[in-house]
Every structure is written in C-alpha cells, then in structure tokens.
XYZ file of C-alpha atoms in Angstrom:
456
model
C -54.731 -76.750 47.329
C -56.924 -79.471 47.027
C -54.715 -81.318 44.343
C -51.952 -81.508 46.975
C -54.076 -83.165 49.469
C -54.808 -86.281 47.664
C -52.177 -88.362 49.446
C -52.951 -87.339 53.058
C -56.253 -88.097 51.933
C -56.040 -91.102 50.643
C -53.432 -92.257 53.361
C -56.148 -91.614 55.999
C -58.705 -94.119 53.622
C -56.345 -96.412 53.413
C -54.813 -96.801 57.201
C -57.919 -96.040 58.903
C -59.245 -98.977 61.442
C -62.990 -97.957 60.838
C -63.955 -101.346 58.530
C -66.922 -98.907 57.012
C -63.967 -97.680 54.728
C -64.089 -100.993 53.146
C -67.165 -102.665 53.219
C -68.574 -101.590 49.802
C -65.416 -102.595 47.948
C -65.002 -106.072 50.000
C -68.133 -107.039 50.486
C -69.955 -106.324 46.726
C -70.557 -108.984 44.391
C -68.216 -107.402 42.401
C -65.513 -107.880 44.416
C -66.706 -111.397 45.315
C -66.614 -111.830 41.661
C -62.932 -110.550 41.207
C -62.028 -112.735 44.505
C -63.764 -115.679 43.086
C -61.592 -115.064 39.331
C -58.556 -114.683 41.290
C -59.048 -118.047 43.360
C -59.801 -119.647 40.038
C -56.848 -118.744 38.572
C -54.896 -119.922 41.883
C -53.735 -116.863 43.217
C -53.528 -116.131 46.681
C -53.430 -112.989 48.205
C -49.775 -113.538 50.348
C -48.029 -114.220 46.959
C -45.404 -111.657 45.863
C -44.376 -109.600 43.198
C -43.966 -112.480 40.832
C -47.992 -112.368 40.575
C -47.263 -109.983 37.158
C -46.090 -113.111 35.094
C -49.354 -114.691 36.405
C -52.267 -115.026 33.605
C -54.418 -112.167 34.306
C -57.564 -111.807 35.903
C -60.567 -111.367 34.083
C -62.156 -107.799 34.700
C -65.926 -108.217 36.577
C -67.264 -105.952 34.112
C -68.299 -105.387 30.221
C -67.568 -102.087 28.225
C -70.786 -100.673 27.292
C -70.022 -96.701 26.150
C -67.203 -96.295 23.659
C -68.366 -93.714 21.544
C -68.590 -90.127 22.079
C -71.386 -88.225 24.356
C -72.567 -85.297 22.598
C -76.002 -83.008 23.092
C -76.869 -85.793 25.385
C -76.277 -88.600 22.595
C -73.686 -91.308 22.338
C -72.074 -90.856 18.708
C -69.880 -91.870 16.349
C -66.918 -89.395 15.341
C -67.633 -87.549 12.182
C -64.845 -89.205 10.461
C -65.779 -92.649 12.016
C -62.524 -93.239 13.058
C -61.986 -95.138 16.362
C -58.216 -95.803 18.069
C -57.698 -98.268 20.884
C -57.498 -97.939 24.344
C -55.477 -100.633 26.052
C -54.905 -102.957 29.185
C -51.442 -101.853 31.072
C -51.523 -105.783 32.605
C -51.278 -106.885 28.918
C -50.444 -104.564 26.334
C -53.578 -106.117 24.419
C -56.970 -104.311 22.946
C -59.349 -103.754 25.953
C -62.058 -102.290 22.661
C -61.767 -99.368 20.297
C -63.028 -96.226 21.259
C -64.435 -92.849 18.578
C -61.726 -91.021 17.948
C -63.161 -87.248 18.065
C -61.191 -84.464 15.952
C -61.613 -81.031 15.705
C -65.049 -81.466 14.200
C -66.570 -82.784 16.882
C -64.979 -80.916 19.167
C -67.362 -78.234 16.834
C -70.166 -80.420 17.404
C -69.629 -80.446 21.241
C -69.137 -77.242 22.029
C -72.154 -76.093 19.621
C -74.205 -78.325 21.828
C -72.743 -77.007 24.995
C -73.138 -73.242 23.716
C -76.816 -73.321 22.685
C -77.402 -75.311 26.214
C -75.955 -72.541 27.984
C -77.323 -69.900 25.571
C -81.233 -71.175 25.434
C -80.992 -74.731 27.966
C -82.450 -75.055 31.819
C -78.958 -75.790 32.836
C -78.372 -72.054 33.851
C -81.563 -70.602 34.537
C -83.217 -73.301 36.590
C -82.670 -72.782 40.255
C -79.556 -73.614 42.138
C -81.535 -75.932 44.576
C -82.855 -77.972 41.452
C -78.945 -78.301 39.841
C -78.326 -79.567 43.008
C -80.652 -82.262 43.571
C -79.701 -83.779 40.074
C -75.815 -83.579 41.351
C -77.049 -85.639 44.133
C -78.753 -87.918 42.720
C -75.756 -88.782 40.825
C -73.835 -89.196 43.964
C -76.713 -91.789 44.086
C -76.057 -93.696 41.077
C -72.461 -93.570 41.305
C -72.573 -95.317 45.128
C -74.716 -97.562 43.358
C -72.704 -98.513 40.671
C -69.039 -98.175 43.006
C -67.658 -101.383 41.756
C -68.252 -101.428 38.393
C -67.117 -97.649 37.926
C -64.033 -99.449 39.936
C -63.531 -101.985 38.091
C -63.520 -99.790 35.056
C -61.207 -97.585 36.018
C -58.608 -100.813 37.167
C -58.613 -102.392 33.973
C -57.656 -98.964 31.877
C -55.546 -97.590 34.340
C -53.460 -100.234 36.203
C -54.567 -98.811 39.552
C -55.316 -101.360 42.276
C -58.926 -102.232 42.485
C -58.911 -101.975 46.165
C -57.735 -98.614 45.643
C -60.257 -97.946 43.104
C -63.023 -99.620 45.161
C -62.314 -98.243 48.653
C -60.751 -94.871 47.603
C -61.325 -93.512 44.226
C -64.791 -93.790 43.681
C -66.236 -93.222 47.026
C -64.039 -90.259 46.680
C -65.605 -89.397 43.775
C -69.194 -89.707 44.914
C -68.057 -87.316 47.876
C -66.669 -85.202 45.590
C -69.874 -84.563 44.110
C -71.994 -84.370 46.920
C -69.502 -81.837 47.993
C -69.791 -79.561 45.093
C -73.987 -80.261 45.386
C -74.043 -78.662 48.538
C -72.124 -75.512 46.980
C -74.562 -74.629 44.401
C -77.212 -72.728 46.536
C -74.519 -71.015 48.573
C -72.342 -69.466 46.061
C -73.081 -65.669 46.723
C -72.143 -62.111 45.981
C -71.559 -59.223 48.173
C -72.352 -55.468 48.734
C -69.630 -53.221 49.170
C -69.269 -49.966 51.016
C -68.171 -47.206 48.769
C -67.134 -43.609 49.376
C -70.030 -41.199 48.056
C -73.962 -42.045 47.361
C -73.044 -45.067 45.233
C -73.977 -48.883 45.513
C -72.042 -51.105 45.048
C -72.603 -54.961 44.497
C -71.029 -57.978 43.185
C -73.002 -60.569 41.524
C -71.250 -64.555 40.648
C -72.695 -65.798 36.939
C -71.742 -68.474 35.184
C -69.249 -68.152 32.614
C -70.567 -70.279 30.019
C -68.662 -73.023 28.070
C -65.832 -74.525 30.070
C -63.454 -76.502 28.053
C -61.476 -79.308 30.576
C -58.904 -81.812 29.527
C -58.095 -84.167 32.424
C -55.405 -86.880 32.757
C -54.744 -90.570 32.946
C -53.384 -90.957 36.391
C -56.922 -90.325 38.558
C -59.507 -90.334 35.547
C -62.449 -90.546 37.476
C -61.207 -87.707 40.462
C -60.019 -85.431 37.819
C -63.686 -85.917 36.389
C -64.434 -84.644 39.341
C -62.808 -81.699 40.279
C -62.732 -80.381 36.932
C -67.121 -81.178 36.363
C -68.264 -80.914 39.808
C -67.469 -76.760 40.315
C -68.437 -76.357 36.828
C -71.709 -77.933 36.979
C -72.414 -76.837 40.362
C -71.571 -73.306 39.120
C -74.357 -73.916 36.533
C -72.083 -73.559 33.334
C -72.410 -76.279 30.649
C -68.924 -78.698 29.611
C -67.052 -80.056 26.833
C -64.430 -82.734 28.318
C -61.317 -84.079 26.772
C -60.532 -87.668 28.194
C -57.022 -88.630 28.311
C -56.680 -91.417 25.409
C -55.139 -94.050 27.547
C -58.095 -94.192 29.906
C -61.708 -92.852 27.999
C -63.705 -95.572 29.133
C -64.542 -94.578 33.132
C -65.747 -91.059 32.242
C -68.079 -92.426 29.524
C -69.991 -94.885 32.094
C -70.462 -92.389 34.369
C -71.440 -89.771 32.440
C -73.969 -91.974 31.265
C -75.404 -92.062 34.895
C -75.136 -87.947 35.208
C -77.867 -88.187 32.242
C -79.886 -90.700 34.519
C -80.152 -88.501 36.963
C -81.387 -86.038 35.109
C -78.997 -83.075 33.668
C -80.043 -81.835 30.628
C -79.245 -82.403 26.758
C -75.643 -80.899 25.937
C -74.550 -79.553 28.832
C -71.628 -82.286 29.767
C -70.376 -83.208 26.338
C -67.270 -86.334 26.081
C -64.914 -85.877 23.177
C -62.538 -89.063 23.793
C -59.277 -88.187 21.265
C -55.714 -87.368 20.851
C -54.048 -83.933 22.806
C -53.061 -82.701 19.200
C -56.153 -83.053 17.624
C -59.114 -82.845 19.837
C -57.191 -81.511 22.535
C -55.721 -78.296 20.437
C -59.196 -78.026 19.183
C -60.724 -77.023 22.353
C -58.012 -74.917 23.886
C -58.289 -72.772 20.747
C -61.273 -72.840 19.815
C -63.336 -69.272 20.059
C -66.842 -70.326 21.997
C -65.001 -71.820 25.048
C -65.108 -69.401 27.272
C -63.056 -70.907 30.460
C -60.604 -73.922 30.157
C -58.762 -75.799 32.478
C -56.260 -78.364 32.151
C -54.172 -81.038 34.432
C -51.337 -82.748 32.537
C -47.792 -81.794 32.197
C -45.470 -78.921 32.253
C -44.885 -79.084 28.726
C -48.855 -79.422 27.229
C -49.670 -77.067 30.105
C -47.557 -74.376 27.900
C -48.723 -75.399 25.001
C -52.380 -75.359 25.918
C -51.877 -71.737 27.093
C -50.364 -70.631 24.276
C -53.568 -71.821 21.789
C -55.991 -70.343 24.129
C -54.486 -66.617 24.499
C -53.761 -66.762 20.663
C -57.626 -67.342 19.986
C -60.166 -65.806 22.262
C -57.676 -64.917 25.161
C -60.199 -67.447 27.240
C -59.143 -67.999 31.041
C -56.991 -71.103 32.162
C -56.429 -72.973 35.378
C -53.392 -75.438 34.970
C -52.469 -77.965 36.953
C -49.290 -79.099 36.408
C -46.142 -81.594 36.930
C -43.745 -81.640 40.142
C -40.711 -82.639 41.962
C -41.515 -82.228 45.349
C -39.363 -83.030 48.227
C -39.609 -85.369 51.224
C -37.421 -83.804 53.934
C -36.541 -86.299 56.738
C -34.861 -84.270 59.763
C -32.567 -85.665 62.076
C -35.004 -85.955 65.050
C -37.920 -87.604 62.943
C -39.102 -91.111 63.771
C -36.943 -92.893 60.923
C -39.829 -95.794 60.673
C -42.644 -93.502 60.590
C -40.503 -91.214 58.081
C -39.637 -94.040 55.792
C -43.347 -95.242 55.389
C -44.559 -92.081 54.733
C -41.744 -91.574 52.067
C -42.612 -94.976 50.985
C -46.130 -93.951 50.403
C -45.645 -90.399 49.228
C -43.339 -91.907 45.867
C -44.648 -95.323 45.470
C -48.441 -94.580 45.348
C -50.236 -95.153 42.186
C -47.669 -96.489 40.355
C -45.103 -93.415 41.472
C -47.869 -91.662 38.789
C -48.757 -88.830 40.946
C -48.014 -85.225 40.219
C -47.645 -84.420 43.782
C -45.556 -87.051 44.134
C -42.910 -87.198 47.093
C -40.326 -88.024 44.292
C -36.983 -86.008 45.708
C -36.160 -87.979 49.208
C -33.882 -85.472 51.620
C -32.282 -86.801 54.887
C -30.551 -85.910 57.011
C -27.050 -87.499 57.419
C -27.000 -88.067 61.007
C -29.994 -90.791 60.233
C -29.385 -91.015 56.440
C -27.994 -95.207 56.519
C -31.037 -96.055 59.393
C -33.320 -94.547 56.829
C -31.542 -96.101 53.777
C -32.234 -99.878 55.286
C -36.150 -99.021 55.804
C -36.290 -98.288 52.777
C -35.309 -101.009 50.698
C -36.995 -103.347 53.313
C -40.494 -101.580 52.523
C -39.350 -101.253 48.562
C -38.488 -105.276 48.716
C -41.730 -105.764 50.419
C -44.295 -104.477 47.956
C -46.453 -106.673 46.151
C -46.150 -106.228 42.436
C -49.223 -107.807 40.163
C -52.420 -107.335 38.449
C -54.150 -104.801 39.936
C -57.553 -107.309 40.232
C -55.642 -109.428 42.634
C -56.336 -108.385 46.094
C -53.688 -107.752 48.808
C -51.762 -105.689 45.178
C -50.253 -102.870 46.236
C -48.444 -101.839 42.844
C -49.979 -102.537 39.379
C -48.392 -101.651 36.084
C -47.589 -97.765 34.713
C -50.354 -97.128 32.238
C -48.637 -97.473 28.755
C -45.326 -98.747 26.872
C -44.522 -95.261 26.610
C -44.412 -94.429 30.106
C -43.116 -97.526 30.880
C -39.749 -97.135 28.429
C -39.595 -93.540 29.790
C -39.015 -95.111 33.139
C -37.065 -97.103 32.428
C -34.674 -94.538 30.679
C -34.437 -92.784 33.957
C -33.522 -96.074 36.108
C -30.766 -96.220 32.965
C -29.837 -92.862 33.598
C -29.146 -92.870 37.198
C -27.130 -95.888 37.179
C -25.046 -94.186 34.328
C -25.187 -90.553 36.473
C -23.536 -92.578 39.383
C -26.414 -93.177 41.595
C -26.075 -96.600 43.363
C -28.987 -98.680 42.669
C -30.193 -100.340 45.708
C -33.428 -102.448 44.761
C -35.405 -103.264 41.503
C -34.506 -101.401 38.553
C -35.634 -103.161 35.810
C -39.281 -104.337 34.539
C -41.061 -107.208 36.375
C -42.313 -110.637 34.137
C -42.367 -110.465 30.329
C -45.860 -109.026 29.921
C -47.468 -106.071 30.393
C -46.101 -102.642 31.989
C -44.623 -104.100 35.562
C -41.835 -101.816 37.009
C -39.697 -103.690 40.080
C -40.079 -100.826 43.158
C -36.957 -99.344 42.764
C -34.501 -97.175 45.151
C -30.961 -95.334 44.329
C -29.334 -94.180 47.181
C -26.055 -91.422 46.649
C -28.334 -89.301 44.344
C -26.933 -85.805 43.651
C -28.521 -82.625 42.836
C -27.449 -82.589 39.588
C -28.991 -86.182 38.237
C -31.583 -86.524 36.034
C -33.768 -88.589 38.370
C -33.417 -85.559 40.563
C -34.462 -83.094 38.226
C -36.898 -84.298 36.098
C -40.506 -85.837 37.426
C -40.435 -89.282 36.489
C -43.934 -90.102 37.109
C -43.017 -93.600 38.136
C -42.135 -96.122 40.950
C -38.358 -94.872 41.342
C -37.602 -93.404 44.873
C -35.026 -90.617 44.719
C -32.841 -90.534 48.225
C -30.399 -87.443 48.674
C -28.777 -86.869 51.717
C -27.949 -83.492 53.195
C -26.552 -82.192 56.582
C-alpha cells in the first residue's frame, strides 16, 4: 500500500504553503552553492525548456564511496573489475564504480550470515536497534543536501525534489521504522482444550533486496528500514545506473553505530550479482522492486534454490479516470502530476488518462497548456520541473513508444521528440485519440508520455 502512496505524498510536500517544507533544501549552503553555479553559468530560474542545451551545472558535491560495503568494509570486487555509472544530463562518466559478481555476492552474504548467526544485530535489545536507526535519521538530516545532490546527479531527478522531498522522506522513513522496533509483538491465542497457545515474531535472518533506479534512496528505505528494524541483517543489490546514493549513506548507518556485516552493498549488474542473490541458498527472505519481467525471473531463481520467500513490487498501467462532473482544471493537474512526475519514471504512474466525453476537448486543452508549460533542464537548475530519463536505453525505449503511437494512429498533440542534442531530455509529450488497443496503452512506458482515452 505504501508504494502507491508516493504521489499523494509527495503532492502534499510539494503544494503545501507551510515554507518549513522547504527551508532545508533552499536555505543550505548546498543549495546556495547550486544557486550560486547556476547564476554563474547565467541561468535564470523563469527560463524554459530550452535550459537542456544549456552547459550543465556543476554538482555541489564530490564522490567519495565507489566501491563495495562488505562486513562493514569498503572493498574492491574480487575480480577488480569496476563499470561506470553515468550522468543522464550528459551521457558522460560521473566515476567508475566495483563491479560485484557472484563472488562477492558470497562474500556478502557470508558476512551477513555469521552477523546474524553469532553478531549483536539480533540479540541486542530492540530499544538499542532503535536508537542506532535514529541516530541515522540524525546523520542523514545532517547530511540532506549532499545525499540530494547525490542522488540528482545519478538519477536526473530535480534537486528540489531531491532536497525538499526525497531525502527528508527518507529520514522519516527511518525514524518511522525506529519507532517500530520495540513494538513489534506476538499474541496468545485461545484454544479449545488445556492447551496454550502463543505466537512469537523472530527475525528471519538474511534478507536479500534488489531496489531500483527511479527512487534509489526511498527504495533504500523501505526495503532496509523493516528489515533492520526487524533485527535481521542485509545484503543489497543497487540498481547499476544509480549505486552511488546508497553507498554515502550507508556509510553514515555505520556512523551511527550498526554493527560489522549486517547491511552489506553489492553495486553490479541484474544478471550477475543480481541472479546471484535471488538464488543463492543462505538468503533466507528476498524482496525485489523492478519490472514485470525481472520480477518473474527473480522468482523463478529463488523457488528453484532454497524456495526462500519474495515480496515483488512490480510495473503498472494504472488509470486516471476523469468523470463528467469533475473539476476539469483540478482533474487535469492532477493527471498532469500523476504521469509527468519523475520523469513519467514511476511505477504507479497515472500513465492510462480516461475521460469522459462530455468534458473530453475542455480537458484535452488543459492539458497541452500544462504539458507546454513545463520546464525541461538540468535537474540542478532551480524552478526544473522535468530532468532527463536516467539512461540512453530508457531514453530510445521512449522514444520507440512516441514512434509507435504516431504510427498506431494516435494524434500527437505536444512534444514528441528529445529536447537539445545532449543528454537524455524528453519534450513533455501528449497523444490525444488513443485506443485500447495501442501500444502506449498497453505497455508501461516509464516515461514523460501522457496517454488520453476517452470513454462515455
């Protein structure tokens, strides 16, 4: 339930009057920093979205962790090998990160299993786990912006969004999940006959998580937060397009004190390091948030080795249903929002646009006005409402859809086709006269292309 919520959740951050919302993001030196860049640079923040063709901004932050966290240890892969994780504004080399491989998904989990096995981690009180989860809420508050700013520059999010949103989300997250740990209880049952009967929570032991690219940092949370609050010990798979978020902060979650090997990083490829964990025999739990297609996949390797529990969080093409007696602004700003957040890179996406045909033209018109209206550009620039999609690969496969609906039919009525020469930049982009049958109704696109269908 709680994946489904992150729009209305973020919605609320972002159109909230309350200016606490946004004092840490607009008033750190950080973002004085990235405000100061930007002026340098002559931006402004009422330009448009030809900002992308701009020279980018230089990110108000260095990469520090780039290898892989294991037994509490940054370290180089077994095989040495390192790929590269890049900037979506560019294309170019942000740095090279360890490339982990089924060996060190060995290493990693043998750490985790002998921390669960013989480590405090489990056995020390639930009040104690706690206070080091909250002291990490701490640390990240502390470090917000850079954590932000980390996050922006491998990702393509806005850093207002990262700023203001993400990572106080994040922090809250963990507090959250803090406050769980000395309240997670069992029960005693009634029975029929002179029996007793009780039920008594444990930790299960190693959990295996593989997160996504699209929120790094809030995946890192959902997935480590229960688990650690729980009192079970971690090996995580980053996505390889973002890595370098997770290793910073799991760099403050040693700070604050959690023990050697029980949150382990492997940074690597889904075939590799990925497959390696979902099979492998000493993970005893796994959970993974991708796509519809891995998500089999990754279910099939782990009930073929040790039959180990999965929670899978998958793609989506959920509908937007506008009725004829909705408020046709309100309902196209919420549709706006609901496709076009986050680079359209949301699996609960509003990505299938219903209305009715008694207000379908009104409600076409809104659209392309808002559509037309958002600011395009690198995501350090503030006033940005859309950065670019995270890779060349997502970007092409974007672009095939926008292909395919104009080829299916579909009239397009705004953008369409990339924005500047450099780096991943998708124009907002709206077909109108979609049918049931298209591709770009069918298939998630994960991108900034707004679906509209109408329907009596």
């Amino acid at each position: 339930m709680a994946a489904r919520r992150i729009p209305l959740l973020l919605s609320r951050s972002f159109t909230s009057s309350s200016p606490t919302l946004f004092s840490r993001g607009r008033d750190s030196s950080l973002c004085r920093a990235a405000a100061a860049a930007a002026a340098s640079c002559g931006y402004s923040t009422a330009s448009s979205a030809a900002a992308a063709a701009e020279d980018p901004i230089t990110p108000p932050v260095k990469v520090d962790y780039t290898q892989l966290l294991i037994n509490g240890q940054f370290v180089d892969s077994a095989s040495g090998k390192t790929f590269p994780t890049l900037d979506p504004r560019t294309g170019d080399v942000i740095t090279h990160v360890a490339e982990g491989e089924a060996e060190d998904v060995n290493r990693a989990v043998s750490a985790a299993r002998k921390a669960f096995d013989e480590g405090p981690w489990p056995r020390m009180t639930a009040y104690e786990r706690s206070k080091i989860i909250l002291r990490f809420a701490d640390l990240l508050e502390r470090h917000n912006d850079e954590i932000a700013a980390l996050e922006t520059w491998d990702n393509g999010k806005p850093f207002e969004q990262s700023a203001q949103t993400e990572v106080p989300m994040t922090t809250r997250l963990f507090r959250y999940y803090a406050g769980w740990a000395d309240k997670i209880q069992g029960l005693t049952a009634p029975a029929d006959g002179p029996y007793h009967v009780q039920t008594l929570h444990e930790p299960i032991g190693v959990a295996g998580q593989i997160i996504p690219w699209n929120f790094p940092l809030l995946m890192f949370a959902w997935k480590v937060g229960p688990a650690l609050a729980c009192g079970n010990t971690i090996v995580l798979k980053t996505a390889e397009q973002t890595p370098l978020s997770a290793l910073y902060v799991s760099k403050l979650l040693h700070e604050a004190g959690l023990p050697p090997g029980v949150l382990n990083i492997v940074s690597g490829y889904g075939p590799t390091a990925g497959a390696a964990l979902a099979s492998h025999m000493e993970v005893d739990k796994l959970a993974f948030t991708g796509s519809t297609t891995t998500g089999k996949i990754v279910l099939q390797l782990a009930a073929k080795s040790n039959l180990k529990p999965v929670t899978l969080e998958l793609g989506g093409k959920s509908p937007f249903i506008v009725c004829e007696d909705a408020d046709v602004d309100k309902a196209a700003e919420l549709a706006h929002y609901a496709l076009f957040f986050n680079q359209g890179q949301c699996c609960c996406a509003g990505s299938r646009t219903f209305v009715h045909e008694s207000v379908y033209d009104q409600f076409v018109e809104k659209a392309n006005a808002l559509a037309m209206k958002r600011v395009v550009g690198d995501p350090f620039k503030g006033g940005i409402q859309q950065g670019p999609q995270i890779d060349s690969e997502q970007f092409e496969k974007i672009l095939k859809y926008i292909r395919s609906g104009v080829d299916g039919g579909a009239k397009l009525e705004t953008g369409g086709e990339r924005l500047g020469a450099k780096g991943y930049y998708i124009k907002p982009t709206v077909f109108t006269g979609v049918k049931d049958d298209m591709l770009i109704a069918k298939d998630e696109i994960f991108g900034p292309v707004q679906s509209i269908l109408k329907y009596k």
